[in-house]
């Protein structure tokens, strides 16, 4: 649900830690002429817009209120649980809930946290208390757990059949291309797979089981695709001993009365797993842990609920087919059915779009000071990038962009950088992806990134550039996984881009770095390349707070207990310490100076008078939207100050120019 926290862990990332980030984990309409010239894609009015996007709760309430409804849950159960708890009268309109997730008699799939919890499955583990509420709501539930989805792997035969015969619709081609990407990323060759690619049909199989049951009638007991049986199960939300107040349980710890009226000493009152390496969960000398958060456990008595559970996928009734499961055959037929087929793909929707790269010719142009821009993809950083690209090339020569993966946006937003570079005709500038976690932090840790809001005014707005990202021209350069067949198309890493730019320097040339995010990339460069300081002329750092005896406060508004930190430093303090204590020549642009330099109203007024280029129109649209949001809602009170890195570089104009 937009702008709200989940049910289990208000403000923390304890369950999200289990989801890998990074390369293996790991978002203004132009005129027609501009569209032809730069590949603008006018994509219609339906898109995310801050404060206008309907919430999941609003959509669910309206739909269920209209009449009998079936719910199909393919992720965490938070939205469904909130609906059932806030609107109990609507339960009578929910005919059945179909759930993709859980693990009853099979081993869990938390591969990132098996040493702490070998029982849970990702969808239920994402919000165990919400899953408990759904199962115990009194609404009939059909569960499609790992027990069943483990029996329908994507086999080599299925993949070959899909690729050779079953791509007659746009959606079928898209699904095959997506599957191909996943398999190239995850394929683990070896004799132990017995013809499997290592992938399984999880959510699609659950949707097929639900469809068959709804078409044929749940009461008849027959299902074309799965064997089902009734079991008595519950969802484990905390670990024994119950009643333990150890600071891990947000429903009990620090509260005079438990949240949601929960019972002291009850099944929800034990230790809650706090992360993938929770010491409470780890067993010395044992590779698997003892925590059971998110375990869909088979129990006896009143503790459990009678649930219909899929136990296995049915074999294909056609013995002449190369496909071994009935659903596999049906899946391909449905995707390729002409009825309700996709209307178009990107080429037919946008006939003037061309996948071209714009690379300027600098053969007879004097080029200025070599610059690297290190950003974390907050909205202001994108405007900063446009600002730097607009500077005279004989003064500033932007050599590359480095992206921090532990800042204000998820790393998939790197595509927005590619699109902005494309809009500005600078597809020649390399973009390097940095670490997704702070310096010295395990790959699956989240540390201080918890301070960035997940919803409004945080990730959802940064990832979509406040809903404006889709109005940018589309570059052919996109994020591509490390395992891409074409190594030239693979997403470069920040250190690789650094090394590339360093090799391109002429005799006596040095690099100036502008940083507008956590200092993770620069710290890693200085630690990994001992010669880095010899080719770095100066570093301009936007960040930090120098109080100088005044009453200035920091800007980490989500952590009231920390009054003096500034976000860029707070997100990676060790990296900041490493850089500031190095022998680099550093000019610090702290929060106090940023606030004095900020002239949001003046910039907006100036932009209103100079709507002459696609980029000025885009920046004006973004600034206007930020001003409106900041005025309308408290969730956006911080956005104006967050938007000023482009203005800060005016401070350094004389030094750079």
XYZ file of C-alpha atoms in Angstrom:
657
model
C 0.000 0.000 0.000
C 1.447 3.334 -1.011
C 2.923 5.517 1.686
C 2.341 3.082 4.528
C 4.500 0.615 6.356
C 3.919 -3.116 6.484
C 2.232 -4.842 9.405
C 5.154 -6.730 10.800
C 8.104 -4.430 11.215
C 7.267 -0.750 11.171
C 10.110 1.059 9.510
C 12.631 -1.809 9.604
C 14.027 -3.974 6.831
C 14.415 -7.217 8.757
C 12.395 -9.293 6.299
C 13.455 -7.379 3.175
C 17.059 -8.301 3.983
C 16.306 -11.776 2.686
C 15.665 -10.394 -0.809
C 18.944 -10.058 -2.730
C 19.728 -6.633 -4.139
C 22.161 -5.700 -6.861
C 23.116 -7.511 -10.004
C 21.330 -10.716 -9.097
C 18.350 -9.430 -7.114
C 19.592 -7.310 -9.340
C 11.560 3.364 -12.528
C 6.707 15.636 -20.000
C 5.155 14.635 -22.965
C 7.192 15.935 -25.845
C 5.930 17.314 -29.099
C 5.788 15.044 -32.124
C 8.948 16.387 -33.741
C 10.974 15.827 -30.587
C 9.602 12.301 -30.483
C 10.964 11.511 -33.910
C 14.272 13.218 -33.253
C 15.166 11.684 -29.882
C 12.924 8.652 -29.573
C 10.371 10.132 -27.178
C 7.598 7.694 -26.379
C 4.230 9.340 -25.556
C 2.937 6.608 -23.278
C -0.541 7.770 -22.378
C -2.129 9.162 -19.222
C -2.138 5.958 -17.119
C 0.948 6.093 -14.910
C 1.922 6.505 -11.282
C 1.296 10.037 -10.007
C 2.089 11.013 -6.390
C -0.988 11.439 -4.161
C -3.266 10.506 -7.066
C -2.336 6.862 -7.338
C -5.185 4.805 -5.809
C -4.000 2.766 -2.846
C -4.258 -1.005 -2.828
C -6.780 -0.721 0.008
C -9.007 1.644 -1.980
C -9.030 -0.664 -5.006
C -9.678 -3.755 -2.878
C -12.455 -2.152 -0.837
C -14.229 -0.894 -3.960
C -13.932 -4.252 -5.707
C -14.987 -6.452 -2.789
C -17.821 -4.085 -1.836
C -19.270 -4.481 -5.326
C -19.998 -8.177 -4.832
C -18.612 -11.679 -4.493
C -14.859 -11.654 -5.135
C -12.000 -14.156 -5.255
C -8.547 -13.056 -4.077
C -5.386 -14.391 -5.688
C -2.314 -13.570 -3.567
C 1.032 -13.923 -5.354
C 3.205 -12.048 -2.860
C 3.091 -11.010 0.778
C -0.344 -10.926 2.406
C -0.149 -7.392 3.807
C -2.824 -5.833 1.595
C -5.303 -8.667 2.119
C -4.722 -8.696 5.885
C -5.268 -4.945 6.159
C -8.504 -5.311 4.199
C -9.799 -8.112 6.407
C -8.821 -6.410 9.658
C -10.063 -2.921 8.769
C -13.275 -4.049 7.023
C -14.393 -7.298 8.674
C -17.899 -6.898 7.211
C -16.452 -7.457 3.730
C -15.332 -10.994 4.547
C -18.743 -12.288 3.503
C -18.077 -11.021 -0.049
C -14.792 -12.927 -0.391
C -15.609 -16.354 -1.788
C -12.095 -17.796 -1.481
C -8.458 -16.789 -1.229
C -5.879 -18.548 -3.405
C -2.333 -18.217 -2.093
C 0.935 -18.782 -3.916
C 3.397 -19.402 -1.124
C 4.200 -21.256 2.042
C 5.949 -24.525 2.653
C 4.128 -27.201 4.613
C 6.006 -30.502 4.245
C 8.799 -29.228 1.994
C 11.954 -27.351 2.945
C 11.720 -23.562 2.800
C 13.358 -21.488 0.072
C 15.027 -18.643 2.019
C 18.344 -19.365 0.357
C 19.747 -16.116 1.737
C 18.795 -16.965 5.319
C 18.780 -20.754 5.512
C 21.318 -20.653 8.320
C 18.732 -18.860 10.447
C 15.407 -20.152 9.099
C 15.127 -23.329 6.987
C 11.317 -23.492 7.219
C 9.926 -20.345 5.588
C 8.975 -19.475 2.029
C 9.595 -15.944 0.728
C 5.999 -14.755 0.198
C 4.856 -15.713 3.694
C 8.139 -14.715 5.331
C 7.693 -11.203 3.919
C 4.892 -10.576 6.437
C 4.124 -13.605 8.636
C 1.588 -11.815 10.822
C -0.383 -10.734 7.749
C -0.384 -14.312 6.442
C -1.611 -15.503 9.850
C -4.499 -13.024 9.698
C -5.528 -14.201 6.231
C -5.426 -17.892 7.107
C -7.299 -17.362 10.393
C -9.856 -14.918 8.953
C -12.572 -17.495 8.413
C -12.431 -17.032 4.637
C -11.823 -20.321 2.745
C -8.186 -20.626 1.619
C -6.460 -22.732 -1.028
C -2.704 -22.818 -0.589
C -0.271 -23.595 -3.421
C 2.998 -24.043 -1.495
C 6.497 -25.161 -2.396
C 5.278 -28.721 -1.851
C 3.435 -28.420 -5.189
C 5.498 -25.860 -7.110
C 8.666 -27.911 -6.535
C 7.046 -30.617 -8.668
C 6.659 -28.422 -11.752
C 10.148 -27.261 -12.685
C 10.912 -25.495 -15.938
C 12.444 -28.432 -17.771
C 14.803 -28.267 -20.730
C 12.029 -29.861 -22.807
C 9.547 -27.150 -21.780
C 12.022 -24.382 -22.580
C 12.848 -25.894 -25.981
C 9.158 -26.383 -26.815
C 8.336 -22.824 -25.750
C 11.155 -21.357 -27.813
C 10.551 -23.329 -30.985
C 6.763 -23.512 -31.327
C 4.852 -21.305 -28.933
C 5.494 -17.581 -29.586
C 2.592 -16.483 -31.769
C 1.385 -13.571 -29.578
C 3.214 -10.531 -28.137
C 2.613 -11.784 -24.607
C 4.002 -15.226 -25.404
C 7.142 -13.703 -26.896
C 7.555 -11.413 -23.915
C 7.169 -14.311 -21.460
C 9.712 -16.400 -23.332
C 12.211 -13.559 -23.461
C 11.756 -12.979 -19.715
C 12.207 -16.671 -18.987
C 15.279 -16.764 -21.198
C 16.805 -13.887 -19.191
C 16.045 -15.604 -15.885
C 17.542 -18.896 -16.995
C 20.697 -17.250 -18.298
C 21.054 -15.624 -14.893
C 20.216 -18.606 -12.704
C 21.006 -21.704 -14.762
C 23.163 -24.101 -12.775
C 24.394 -26.847 -15.114
C 25.069 -30.231 -13.621
C 23.876 -33.819 -13.562
C 21.902 -33.293 -10.339
C 19.222 -31.252 -12.151
C 17.970 -34.239 -14.190
C 16.804 -32.157 -17.146
C 15.613 -29.195 -15.070
C 16.802 -25.663 -15.737
C 16.807 -24.871 -12.017
C 13.681 -22.664 -12.257
C 10.119 -23.447 -11.197
C 6.666 -22.248 -12.259
C 5.563 -20.724 -8.953
C 3.005 -17.954 -9.433
C 1.852 -19.018 -12.890
C 1.105 -22.519 -11.595
C -0.822 -21.074 -8.631
C -2.863 -18.954 -11.045
C -3.581 -22.064 -13.115
C -4.725 -24.020 -10.043
C -7.031 -21.146 -9.085
C -8.411 -20.857 -12.616
C -9.154 -24.575 -12.836
C -10.896 -24.556 -9.456
C -13.034 -21.548 -10.351
C -13.965 -22.991 -13.735
C -14.764 -26.501 -12.531
C -16.026 -25.673 -9.057
C -14.091 -25.989 -5.831
C -16.811 -28.151 -4.288
C -16.372 -30.883 -6.905
C -12.842 -31.448 -5.641
C -11.381 -31.931 -9.081
C -8.524 -29.825 -10.403
C -6.969 -30.224 -13.825
C -3.503 -29.214 -12.745
C -2.882 -30.162 -9.104
C -3.478 -32.827 -6.489
C -5.041 -31.214 -3.420
C -5.914 -32.274 0.093
C -7.141 -30.626 3.274
C -4.628 -29.950 6.038
C -4.745 -28.268 9.413
C -2.103 -25.526 9.304
C -1.116 -22.210 10.865
C 1.529 -19.563 10.223
C 4.325 -19.166 12.754
C 4.812 -15.472 13.536
C 7.261 -15.685 16.449
C 9.518 -18.204 18.144
C 9.315 -19.830 21.534
C 9.641 -19.154 24.414
C 6.531 -16.975 24.174
C 6.288 -13.880 26.336
C 9.997 -13.138 25.872
C 10.648 -9.384 25.732
C 14.043 -9.151 24.055
C 13.520 -6.089 21.859
C 12.793 -8.059 18.694
C 8.982 -8.010 18.673
C 7.388 -4.724 17.510
C 3.939 -5.827 18.660
C 4.983 -6.152 22.320
C 8.332 -4.570 23.090
C 8.191 -0.983 24.338
C 4.389 -1.030 24.563
C 2.219 -0.825 27.659
C -0.377 -2.930 25.843
C 0.313 -5.190 22.861
C -0.588 -3.913 19.403
C -3.824 -5.172 17.811
C -4.936 -6.416 21.245
C -2.664 -9.445 21.037
C -2.444 -11.799 23.989
C 0.496 -11.652 26.391
C 2.308 -14.973 26.251
C 0.414 -15.975 23.105
C 1.752 -17.343 19.833
C 2.668 -13.872 18.567
C 4.636 -12.833 21.680
C 7.941 -14.671 21.164
C 11.190 -13.692 19.500
C 10.759 -12.274 15.988
C 13.574 -12.958 13.547
C 15.484 -9.678 13.205
C 17.529 -10.443 10.111
C 19.163 -13.110 8.008
C 21.941 -13.551 10.578
C 19.909 -13.241 13.773
C 22.062 -14.783 16.530
C 18.941 -16.097 18.293
C 18.188 -18.188 15.201
C 21.677 -19.487 14.505
C 22.722 -22.849 15.930
C 26.470 -23.307 16.544
C 27.871 -26.088 14.390
C 24.633 -26.392 12.388
C 24.124 -25.118 8.841
C 20.367 -24.649 9.339
C 18.794 -22.413 11.972
C 15.949 -22.782 14.430
C 13.705 -19.786 13.686
C 10.343 -20.540 12.089
C 8.962 -17.095 11.235
C 6.748 -17.501 8.171
C 6.536 -21.301 8.419
C 3.144 -22.645 7.238
C 3.162 -25.417 9.792
C 0.925 -28.454 9.906
C -0.573 -28.678 13.418
C -3.364 -30.436 15.280
C -6.224 -29.033 17.305
C -7.661 -25.532 17.429
C -4.280 -23.898 16.811
C -4.602 -24.599 13.093
C -7.059 -23.843 10.302
C -8.482 -26.257 7.745
C -6.899 -25.248 4.436
C -7.007 -26.867 1.015
C -3.388 -27.472 0.015
C -1.900 -28.367 -3.367
C 0.590 -31.186 -2.881
C 1.835 -31.856 -6.424
C 1.382 -30.967 -10.080
C -0.546 -33.490 -12.153
C 1.265 -35.293 -14.994
C 0.442 -34.573 -18.611
C -2.380 -36.773 -19.872
C -0.967 -36.583 -23.403
C 1.693 -39.289 -23.495
C 2.938 -38.157 -26.898
C 3.855 -34.699 -25.616
C 7.376 -33.720 -24.567
C 5.878 -31.762 -21.676
C 5.656 -33.696 -18.431
C 2.946 -31.666 -16.645
C -0.653 -30.921 -17.601
C -0.314 -27.274 -16.621
C 2.786 -26.804 -18.791
C 0.750 -27.781 -21.848
C -2.164 -25.544 -20.887
C 0.144 -22.615 -20.071
C 1.590 -22.542 -23.590
C -1.820 -22.909 -25.229
C -3.332 -20.060 -23.220
C -0.424 -17.693 -23.885
C -0.713 -18.298 -27.612
C -4.500 -18.204 -27.897
C -5.639 -15.487 -30.350
C -8.489 -14.511 -28.022
C -7.568 -11.508 -25.860
C -4.091 -11.389 -27.365
C -1.896 -8.346 -26.836
C -2.677 -5.443 -29.154
C 0.895 -4.423 -29.951
C 4.515 -4.413 -28.917
C 6.787 -1.380 -28.614
C 7.633 -1.362 -32.328
C 4.017 -1.318 -33.493
C 2.892 1.081 -30.755
C 5.636 3.602 -31.563
C 6.442 3.245 -35.281
C 8.828 6.235 -35.246
C 10.912 4.854 -32.403
C 14.412 3.777 -33.382
C 17.019 2.128 -31.189
C 19.870 4.479 -31.986
C 22.730 5.845 -29.915
C 23.700 9.513 -30.002
C 27.436 10.043 -29.629
C 28.795 13.550 -30.307
C 31.863 14.113 -32.429
C 34.539 15.854 -30.345
C 37.235 15.574 -32.990
C 37.710 19.342 -33.430
C 36.288 20.507 -30.103
C 38.461 21.515 -27.177
C 37.351 19.635 -24.099
C 37.411 20.976 -20.594
C 38.129 19.599 -17.154
C 37.445 15.820 -16.885
C 34.524 15.266 -14.484
C 32.945 12.173 -12.912
C 29.518 12.598 -11.327
C 28.766 10.202 -8.433
C 25.039 10.166 -7.621
C 22.467 8.143 -5.676
C 19.510 8.858 -8.001
C 17.485 11.146 -5.774
C 15.352 13.496 -7.930
C 17.767 16.385 -7.438
C 20.617 14.251 -8.729
C 18.884 13.779 -12.061
C 18.512 17.542 -12.385
C 22.177 17.893 -11.420
C 23.048 15.532 -14.256
C 21.134 17.665 -16.764
C 22.868 20.758 -15.408
C 26.311 19.232 -15.912
C 25.395 18.062 -19.410
C 24.321 21.608 -20.310
C 27.646 23.147 -19.260
C 29.979 24.164 -22.125
C 32.041 21.152 -23.167
C 35.178 23.237 -23.460
C 34.780 23.883 -19.717
C 33.322 20.642 -18.286
C 33.939 17.270 -19.905
C 31.625 14.785 -18.179
C 33.487 11.492 -18.547
C 31.220 9.174 -16.601
C 28.449 8.672 -14.063
C 28.786 6.454 -11.002
C 25.649 5.268 -9.224
C 25.344 4.449 -5.541
C 23.043 1.495 -5.011
C 22.470 2.304 -1.337
C 20.842 5.706 -1.726
C 17.401 7.122 -2.496
C 16.410 4.790 -5.327
C 16.551 1.125 -6.215
C 19.293 0.330 -8.676
C 16.817 -0.509 -11.452
C 16.341 3.270 -11.696
C 19.691 3.381 -13.485
C 17.607 3.187 -16.673
C 16.440 6.763 -15.980
C 20.079 7.883 -16.200
C 20.419 6.169 -19.564
C 17.244 7.899 -20.760
C 18.430 11.347 -19.648
C 21.798 10.830 -21.340
C 19.915 9.767 -24.472
C 17.699 12.859 -24.330
C 20.819 15.025 -24.140
C 22.516 13.191 -27.003
C 25.247 11.742 -24.761
C 24.961 7.986 -25.150
C 28.760 7.946 -25.139
C 28.974 8.526 -21.363
C 29.479 5.263 -19.411
C 27.393 4.585 -16.291
C 28.836 2.438 -13.489
C 26.795 0.654 -10.853
C 28.160 0.698 -7.314
C 27.514 -1.486 -4.284
C 23.973 -1.882 -3.015
C 25.072 -1.745 0.615
C 27.250 0.498 2.740
C 31.015 0.017 2.993
C 31.929 -3.104 4.953
C 28.306 -4.266 5.125
C 27.291 -7.787 4.023
C 25.632 -7.925 0.627
C 22.264 -8.696 2.206
C 22.460 -6.117 4.986
C 20.445 -2.896 4.965
C 22.080 -0.810 7.753
C 21.068 2.868 7.615
C 19.086 2.617 4.385
C 16.078 1.915 6.603
C 15.850 5.696 7.103
C 14.655 6.222 3.516
C 10.847 5.937 3.310
C 9.601 3.058 1.196
C 6.441 4.875 0.109
C 5.503 8.465 -0.624
C 8.447 10.854 -0.574
C 10.855 7.913 -0.715
C 11.636 4.968 -2.953
C 8.371 4.867 -4.892
C 8.829 8.487 -5.962
C 12.560 8.302 -6.617
C 12.210 5.068 -8.586
C 9.603 6.667 -10.863
C 11.084 10.178 -10.736
C 7.770 11.226 -9.194
C 5.894 9.602 -12.058
C 7.779 11.517 -14.765
C 10.328 8.866 -15.774
C 8.071 7.385 -18.429
C 7.869 10.716 -20.233
C 11.599 10.667 -20.958
C 12.912 9.397 -24.294
C 13.799 5.717 -24.201
C 17.442 4.786 -24.629
C 18.433 1.433 -26.072
C 20.927 1.240 -23.200
C 19.291 -0.529 -20.262
C 20.394 -2.311 -17.139
C 21.547 -5.778 -18.180
C 22.447 -8.588 -15.753
C 26.061 -9.565 -15.240
C 25.463 -12.904 -16.917
C 24.346 -11.416 -20.243
C 25.519 -13.343 -23.311
C 26.915 -10.133 -24.750
C 29.604 -8.871 -22.381
C 29.533 -5.495 -24.166
C 25.926 -4.989 -23.036
C 26.473 -6.065 -19.425
C 25.925 -3.336 -16.849
C 29.390 -1.967 -15.983
C 30.351 -1.677 -12.348
C 31.413 1.641 -10.817
C 35.012 0.525 -10.362
C 35.168 -0.694 -13.964
C 33.997 2.698 -15.228
C 36.572 4.378 -12.986
C 39.346 2.226 -14.452
C 38.134 2.890 -18.015
C 38.091 6.673 -17.526
C 41.474 6.602 -15.809
C 43.013 4.846 -18.830
C 41.571 7.474 -21.189
C 43.284 10.384 -19.435
C 45.908 12.269 -21.397
C 49.368 13.132 -20.082
C 49.067 15.314 -16.985
C 45.256 15.158 -16.932
C 43.470 14.707 -13.622
C 39.875 13.950 -12.699
C 37.481 16.057 -10.635
C 34.728 14.142 -8.837
C 31.362 15.593 -7.871
C 29.548 13.450 -5.288
C 25.895 13.928 -4.429
C 25.107 10.836 -2.399
C 26.758 8.402 -0.007
C 30.521 8.189 -0.487
C 30.509 4.412 -0.955
C 31.840 4.429 -4.527
C 34.635 6.869 -3.810
C 35.662 4.951 -0.676
C 35.783 1.693 -2.620
C 37.841 3.343 -5.367
C 40.338 4.792 -2.901
C 40.670 1.445 -1.105
C 40.887 -0.662 -4.296
C 43.082 1.627 -6.395
C 46.111 2.843 -4.457
C 47.013 5.205 -7.311
C 43.586 6.867 -7.383
C 44.650 9.947 -5.423
C 47.410 10.674 -7.949
C 44.886 11.259 -10.740
C 42.136 12.933 -8.677
C 42.557 16.691 -8.723
C 39.711 17.477 -6.325
C 36.517 16.030 -4.881
C 33.416 18.149 -4.290
C 31.246 16.483 -1.646
C 27.615 17.476 -1.146
C 26.909 16.307 2.382
C 27.568 16.586 6.071
C 26.579 19.124 8.714
C 29.030 21.549 10.313
C 27.296 23.236 13.226
C 29.908 25.871 14.055
C 28.282 26.588 17.420
C 24.896 27.331 15.901
C 21.544 25.624 16.253
C 21.601 23.875 12.896
C 19.992 20.425 12.781
C 20.511 17.570 10.366
C 18.004 16.365 7.781
C 17.505 12.675 8.647
C 13.853 13.388 9.368
C 12.902 9.718 9.688
C 15.217 9.166 12.665
C 14.211 11.755 15.299
C 16.770 10.441 17.781
C 19.583 11.569 15.462
C 19.405 15.362 15.374
C 22.664 16.206 13.645
C 23.268 13.724 10.818
C 22.972 14.598 7.146
C 21.552 11.915 4.856
C 24.492 11.392 2.494
C 26.857 10.815 5.420
C 24.295 8.880 7.444
C 23.715 6.305 4.705
C 27.368 5.231 4.791
C 29.295 6.728 7.740
C 32.298 4.422 7.294
C 32.694 5.433 3.652
C 32.470 9.102 4.652
C 35.131 8.579 7.310
C 37.365 6.751 4.823
C 37.137 9.539 2.241
C 37.409 12.499 4.598
C 40.457 10.996 6.321
C 42.179 10.270 2.999
C 44.771 12.478 1.330
C 42.300 13.619 -1.336
C 41.733 17.343 -1.912
C 38.151 17.755 -0.722
C 35.757 20.669 -0.883
C 32.806 19.988 1.405
C 29.435 21.561 0.664
C 27.619 20.915 3.965
C 23.948 21.201 4.781
C 24.273 24.694 6.225
C 25.664 26.031 2.939
C 23.112 24.093 0.925
C 20.279 25.705 2.843
C 21.686 29.187 2.314
C 22.242 28.549 -1.379
C 18.792 27.097 -1.986
C 16.603 29.356 -4.108
C 13.826 27.034 -5.188
C 11.300 29.749 -5.978
C 13.807 31.728 -8.039
C 14.812 28.664 -10.082
C 11.166 27.799 -10.738
C 10.365 31.363 -11.811
C 13.330 31.391 -14.168
C 12.264 28.089 -15.702
C 8.746 29.415 -16.259
C 10.210 32.170 -18.427
C 12.466 29.907 -20.502
C 10.476 26.898 -21.766
C 12.735 26.419 -24.771
C 14.195 22.922 -24.610
C 12.913 19.447 -23.755
C 15.182 19.373 -20.710
C 14.018 22.742 -19.349
C 10.403 21.648 -19.774
C 11.158 18.416 -17.971
C 12.918 20.128 -15.045
C 10.134 22.701 -14.797
C 7.560 19.910 -14.643
C 9.507 18.128 -11.905
C 10.064 21.291 -9.833
C 6.420 22.344 -10.186
C 5.278 18.937 -9.029
C 7.656 18.967 -6.043
C 6.425 22.397 -5.025
C 2.810 21.251 -5.202
C 3.496 18.072 -3.220
C 5.491 19.924 -0.573
C 2.594 22.332 -0.103
C -0.140 19.680 -0.007
C 1.125 16.843 2.167
C 3.395 16.355 5.169
C 4.944 13.264 3.568
C 6.631 15.634 1.114
C 7.849 18.352 3.480
C 11.454 17.290 2.841
C 11.385 17.220 -0.955
C 12.331 20.834 -1.570
C 15.621 20.598 0.301
C 16.271 17.206 -1.267
C 16.084 18.832 -4.688
C 18.948 21.262 -4.458
C 22.169 19.546 -5.535
C 21.889 21.182 -8.986
C 21.891 24.606 -7.367
C 24.835 23.738 -5.120
C 27.219 23.360 -8.008
C 26.883 27.071 -8.726
C 29.044 27.455 -5.612
C 31.888 25.731 -7.416
C 31.414 27.384 -10.799
C 34.490 29.586 -10.528
C 36.674 26.665 -9.496
C 35.351 24.300 -12.164
C 35.128 26.853 -14.952
